[in-house]
Short mmCIF file of C-alpha atoms in Angstrom, two decimals:
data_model
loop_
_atom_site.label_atom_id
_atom_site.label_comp_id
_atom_site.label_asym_id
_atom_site.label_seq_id
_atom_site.Cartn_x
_atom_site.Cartn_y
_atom_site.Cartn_z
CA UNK A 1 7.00 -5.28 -5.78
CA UNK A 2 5.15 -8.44 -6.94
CA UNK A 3 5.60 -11.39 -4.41
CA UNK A 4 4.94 -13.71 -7.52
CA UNK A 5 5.57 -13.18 -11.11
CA UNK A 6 4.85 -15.59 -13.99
CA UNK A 7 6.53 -14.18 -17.10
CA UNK A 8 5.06 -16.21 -19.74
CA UNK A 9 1.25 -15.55 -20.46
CA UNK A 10 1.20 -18.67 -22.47
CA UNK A 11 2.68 -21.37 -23.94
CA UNK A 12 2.57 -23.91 -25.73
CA UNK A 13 3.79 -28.20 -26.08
CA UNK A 14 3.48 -30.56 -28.07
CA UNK A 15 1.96 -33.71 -26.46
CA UNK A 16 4.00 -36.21 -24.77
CA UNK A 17 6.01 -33.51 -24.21
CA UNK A 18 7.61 -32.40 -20.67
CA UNK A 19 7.28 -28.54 -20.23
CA UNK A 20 8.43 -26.11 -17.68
CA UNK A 21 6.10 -23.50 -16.27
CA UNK A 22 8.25 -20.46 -14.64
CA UNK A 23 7.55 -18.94 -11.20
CA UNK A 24 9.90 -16.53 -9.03
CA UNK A 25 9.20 -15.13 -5.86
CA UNK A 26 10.25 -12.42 -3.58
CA UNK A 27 10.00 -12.17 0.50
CA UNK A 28 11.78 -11.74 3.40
CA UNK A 29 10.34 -14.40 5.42
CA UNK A 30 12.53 -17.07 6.47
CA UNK A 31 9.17 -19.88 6.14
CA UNK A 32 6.94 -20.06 3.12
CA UNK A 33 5.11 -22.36 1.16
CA UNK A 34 5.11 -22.42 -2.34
CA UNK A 35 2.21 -23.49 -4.43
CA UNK A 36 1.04 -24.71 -8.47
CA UNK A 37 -2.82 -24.72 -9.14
CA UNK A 38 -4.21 -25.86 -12.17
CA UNK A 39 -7.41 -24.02 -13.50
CA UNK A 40 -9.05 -25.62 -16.85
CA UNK A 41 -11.85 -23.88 -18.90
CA UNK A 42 -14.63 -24.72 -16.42
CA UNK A 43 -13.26 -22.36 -13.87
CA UNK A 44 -12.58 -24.60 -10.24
CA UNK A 45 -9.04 -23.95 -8.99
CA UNK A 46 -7.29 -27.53 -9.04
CA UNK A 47 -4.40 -28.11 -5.86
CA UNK A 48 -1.33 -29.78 -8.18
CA UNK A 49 1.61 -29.88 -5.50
CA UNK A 50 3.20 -28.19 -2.81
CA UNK A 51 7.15 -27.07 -2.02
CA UNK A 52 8.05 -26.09 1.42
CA UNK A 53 10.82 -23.49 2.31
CA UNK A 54 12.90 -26.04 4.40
CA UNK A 55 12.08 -29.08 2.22
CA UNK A 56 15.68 -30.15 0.90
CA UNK A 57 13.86 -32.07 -1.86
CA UNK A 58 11.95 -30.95 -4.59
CA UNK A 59 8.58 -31.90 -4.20
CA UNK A 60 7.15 -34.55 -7.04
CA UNK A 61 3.22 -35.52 -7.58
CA UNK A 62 3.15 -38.28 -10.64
CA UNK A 63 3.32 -36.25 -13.53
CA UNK A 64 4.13 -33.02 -11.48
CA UNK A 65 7.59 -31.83 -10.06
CA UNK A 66 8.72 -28.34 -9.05
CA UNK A 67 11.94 -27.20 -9.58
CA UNK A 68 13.04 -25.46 -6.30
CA UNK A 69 16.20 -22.79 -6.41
CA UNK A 70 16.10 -21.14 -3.32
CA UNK A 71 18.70 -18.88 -4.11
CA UNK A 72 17.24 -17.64 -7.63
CA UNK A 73 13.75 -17.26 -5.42
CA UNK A 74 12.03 -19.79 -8.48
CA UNK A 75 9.86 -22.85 -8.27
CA UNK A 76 9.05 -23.68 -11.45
CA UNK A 77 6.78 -26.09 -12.54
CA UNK A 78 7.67 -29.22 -14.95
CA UNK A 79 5.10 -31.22 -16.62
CA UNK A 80 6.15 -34.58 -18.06
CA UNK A 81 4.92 -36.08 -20.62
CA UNK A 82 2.02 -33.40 -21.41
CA UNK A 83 -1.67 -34.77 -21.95
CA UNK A 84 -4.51 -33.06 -23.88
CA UNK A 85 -6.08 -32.54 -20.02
CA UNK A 86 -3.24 -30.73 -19.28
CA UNK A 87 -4.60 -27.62 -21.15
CA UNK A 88 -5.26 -25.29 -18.39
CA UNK A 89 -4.12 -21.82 -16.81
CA UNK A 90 -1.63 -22.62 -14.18
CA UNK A 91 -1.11 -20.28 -10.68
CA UNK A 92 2.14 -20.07 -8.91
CA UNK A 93 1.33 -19.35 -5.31
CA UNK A 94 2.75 -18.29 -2.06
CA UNK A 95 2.15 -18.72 1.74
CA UNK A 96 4.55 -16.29 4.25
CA UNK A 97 5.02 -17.69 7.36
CA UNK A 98 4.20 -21.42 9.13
CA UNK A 99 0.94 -22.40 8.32
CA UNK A 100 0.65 -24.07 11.68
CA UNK A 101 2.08 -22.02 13.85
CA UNK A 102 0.30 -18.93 16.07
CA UNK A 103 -0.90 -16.09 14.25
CA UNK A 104 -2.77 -15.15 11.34
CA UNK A 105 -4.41 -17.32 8.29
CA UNK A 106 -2.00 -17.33 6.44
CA UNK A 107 -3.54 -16.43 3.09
CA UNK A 108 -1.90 -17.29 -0.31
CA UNK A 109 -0.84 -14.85 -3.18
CA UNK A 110 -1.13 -15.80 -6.63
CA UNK A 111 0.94 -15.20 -9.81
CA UNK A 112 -1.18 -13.75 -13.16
CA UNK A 113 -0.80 -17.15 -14.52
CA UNK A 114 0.64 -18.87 -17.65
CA UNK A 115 -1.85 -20.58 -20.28
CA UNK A 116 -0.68 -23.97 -21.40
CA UNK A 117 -1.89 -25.58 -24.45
CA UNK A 118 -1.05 -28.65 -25.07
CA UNK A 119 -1.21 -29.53 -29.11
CA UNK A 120 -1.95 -33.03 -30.58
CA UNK B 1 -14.88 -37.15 -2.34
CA UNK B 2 -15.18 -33.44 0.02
CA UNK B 3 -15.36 -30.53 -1.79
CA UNK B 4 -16.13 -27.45 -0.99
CA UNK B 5 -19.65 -26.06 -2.60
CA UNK B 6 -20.52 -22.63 -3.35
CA UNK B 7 -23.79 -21.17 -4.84
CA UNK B 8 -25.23 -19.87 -6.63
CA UNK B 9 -22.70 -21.05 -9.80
CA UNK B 10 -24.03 -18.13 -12.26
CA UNK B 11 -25.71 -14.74 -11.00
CA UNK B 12 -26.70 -11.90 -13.49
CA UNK B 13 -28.53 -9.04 -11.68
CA UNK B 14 -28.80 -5.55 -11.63
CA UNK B 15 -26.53 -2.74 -10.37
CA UNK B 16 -27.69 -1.73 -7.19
CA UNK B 17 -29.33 -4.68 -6.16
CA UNK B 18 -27.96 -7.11 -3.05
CA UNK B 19 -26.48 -10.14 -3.87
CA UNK B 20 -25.21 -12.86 -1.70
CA UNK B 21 -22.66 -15.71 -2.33
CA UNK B 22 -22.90 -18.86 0.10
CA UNK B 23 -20.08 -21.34 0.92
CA UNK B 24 -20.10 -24.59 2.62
CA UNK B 25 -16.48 -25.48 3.49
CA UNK B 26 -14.90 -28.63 3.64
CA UNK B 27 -16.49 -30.42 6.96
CA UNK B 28 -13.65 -30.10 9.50
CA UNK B 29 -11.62 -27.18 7.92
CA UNK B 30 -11.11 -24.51 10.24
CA UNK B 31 -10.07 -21.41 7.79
CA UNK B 32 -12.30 -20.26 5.01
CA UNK B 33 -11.16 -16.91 2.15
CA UNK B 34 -13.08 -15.29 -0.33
CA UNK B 35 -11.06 -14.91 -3.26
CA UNK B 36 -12.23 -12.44 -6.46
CA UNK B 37 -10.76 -13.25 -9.83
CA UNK B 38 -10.88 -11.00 -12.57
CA UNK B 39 -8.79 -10.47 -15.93
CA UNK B 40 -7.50 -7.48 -15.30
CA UNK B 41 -6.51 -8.03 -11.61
CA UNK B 42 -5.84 -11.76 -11.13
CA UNK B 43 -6.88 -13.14 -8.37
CA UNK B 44 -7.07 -11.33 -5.06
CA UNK B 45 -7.95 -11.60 -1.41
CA UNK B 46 -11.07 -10.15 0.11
CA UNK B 47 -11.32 -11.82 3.38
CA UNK B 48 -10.64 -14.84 5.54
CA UNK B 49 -11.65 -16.55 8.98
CA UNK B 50 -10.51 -18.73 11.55
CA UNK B 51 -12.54 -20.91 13.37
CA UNK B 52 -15.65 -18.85 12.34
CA UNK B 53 -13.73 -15.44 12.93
CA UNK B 54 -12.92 -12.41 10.80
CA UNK B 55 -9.03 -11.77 10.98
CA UNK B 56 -8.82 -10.14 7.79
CA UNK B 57 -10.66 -8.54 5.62
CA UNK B 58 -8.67 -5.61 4.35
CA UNK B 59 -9.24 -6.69 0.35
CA UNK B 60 -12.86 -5.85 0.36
CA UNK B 61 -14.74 -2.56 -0.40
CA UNK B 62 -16.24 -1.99 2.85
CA UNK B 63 -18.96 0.17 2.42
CA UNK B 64 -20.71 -2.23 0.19
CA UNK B 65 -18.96 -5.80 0.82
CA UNK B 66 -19.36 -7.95 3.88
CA UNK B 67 -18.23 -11.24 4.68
CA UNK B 68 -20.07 -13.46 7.78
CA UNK B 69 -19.74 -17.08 8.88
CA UNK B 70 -22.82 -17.83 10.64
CA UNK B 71 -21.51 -21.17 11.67
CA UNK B 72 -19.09 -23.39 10.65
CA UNK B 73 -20.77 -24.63 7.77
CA UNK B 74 -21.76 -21.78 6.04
CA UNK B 75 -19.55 -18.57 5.19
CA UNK B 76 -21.57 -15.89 3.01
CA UNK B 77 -20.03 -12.93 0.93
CA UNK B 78 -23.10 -10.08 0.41
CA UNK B 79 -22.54 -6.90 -2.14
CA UNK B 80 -25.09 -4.34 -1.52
CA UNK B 81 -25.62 -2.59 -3.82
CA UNK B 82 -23.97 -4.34 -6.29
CA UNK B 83 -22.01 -2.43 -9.04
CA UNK B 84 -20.85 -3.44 -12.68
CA UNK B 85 -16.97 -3.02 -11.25
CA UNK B 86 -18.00 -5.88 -8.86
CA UNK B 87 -18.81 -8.35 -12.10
CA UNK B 88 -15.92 -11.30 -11.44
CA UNK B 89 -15.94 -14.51 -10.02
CA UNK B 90 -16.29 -15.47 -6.70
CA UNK B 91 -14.17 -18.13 -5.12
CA UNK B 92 -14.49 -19.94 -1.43
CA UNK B 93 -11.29 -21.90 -0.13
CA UNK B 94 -11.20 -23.74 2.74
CA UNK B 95 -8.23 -25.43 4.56
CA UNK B 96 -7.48 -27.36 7.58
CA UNK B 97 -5.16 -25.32 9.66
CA UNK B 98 -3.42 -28.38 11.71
CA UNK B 99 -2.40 -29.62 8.32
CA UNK B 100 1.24 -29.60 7.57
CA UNK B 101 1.24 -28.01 4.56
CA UNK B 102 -1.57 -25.38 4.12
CA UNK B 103 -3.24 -26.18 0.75
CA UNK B 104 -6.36 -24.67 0.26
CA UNK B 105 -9.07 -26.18 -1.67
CA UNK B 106 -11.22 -24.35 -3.60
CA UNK B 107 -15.00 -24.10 -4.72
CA UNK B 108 -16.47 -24.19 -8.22
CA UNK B 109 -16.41 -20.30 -8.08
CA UNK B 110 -19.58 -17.98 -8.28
CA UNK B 111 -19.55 -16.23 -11.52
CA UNK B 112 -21.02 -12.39 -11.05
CA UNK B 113 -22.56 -10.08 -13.54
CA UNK B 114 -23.11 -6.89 -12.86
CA UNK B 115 -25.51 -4.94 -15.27
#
């Protein structure tokens, strides 16, 4: 099964427009980390904000919140008012496990991705 | 501003030749992966390290692929010999492992063509 699946391929918003990127996720660990990156045309891989498993708020970066339901396993992404800049394909992402603690790396797993153009 | 820095950025070359990717990590991050991205499999996981140690590297071919960290500056990713299946791009991410939330910070990616 996938650990993280982003149904829409693309989409699209007008500008000035908020917009809501879907993620779900699937595992049986009781710690994780849930992840956005933002990757534009010229290819680097962009940190946008960060959701912890035992955060009781959703997490918030200026522009950028995430929409955490624990119980439907989503963390959506929600872009306020949309910018041209914002065009971009945007990764969902997942750590198992403390990222502190003893043990292994900890590696993330990525979602396919949704494309999000943003139109004038 | 730290960033981490891969080269080379571009690399065309022939099948069956060596190539080699280098990464210099964020100074002070302690974990380092090597991440492929391609369209038809996303991106996936070839290897990572810990304080200059191998603890995974399960995603990569073995026979050809091999991933080093000479010290804790440098981590290199060498194909040899390289095929036209191995045509992607490369990514280095680096992370500081005392840090609360594990984010990992990526490189400009090394973009791979195999012909």
């Amino acid at each position: 099964a996938q650990k993280i699946t982003q149904t829409q391929p693309g989409m699209f918003v007008q500008e000035k427009e908020a917009v809501t990127l879907d993620c779900t996720y699937d595992t049986s660990d009781p710690s994780y980390g849930l992840f956005w990156y933002k990757q534009p045309s010229s290819g680097e891989m962009i940190f946008l904000i960060y959701q912890g498993s035992y955060d009781q708020q959703n997490a918030t970066e200026g522009r950028y919140s995430l929409n955490f339901q624990k119980a439907r396993k989503s963390a959506n992404l929600v872009i306020s008012a949309s910018q041209l800049g914002d065009s971009a394909m945007y990764f969902c992402a997942m750590r198992e496990g403390t990222w502190g603690g003893a043990g292994s790396a900890r590696q993330l797993t990525f979602g396919s991705g949704t494309q999000l153009t943003v139109l004038p | 501003d730290a960033r981490v820095t891969q080269t080379p950025r571009d690399k065309v070359t022939e099948m069956g030749q060596e190539v080699t990717m280098r990464c210099q990590p964020i100074l002070g991050h302690n974990t380092v992966f090597w991440y492929r991205q391609t369209m038809m499999q996303g991106l996936e996981l070839l290897a990572y390290f810990r304080n200059r140690a191998p603890l995974d590297d399960s995603g990569m071919p073995k026979d050809r692929f091999s991933a080093e960290m000479p010290d804790a500056t440098l981590a290199t990713l060498k194909i040899q010999p390289s095929e036209p299946r191995d045509s992607a791009v490369y990514f280095c991410a680096s992370g500081l492992r005392g840090n609360n939330t594990g984010e990992l910070f990526f490189g400009e990616g090394s973009r791979l063509t195999v012909l």
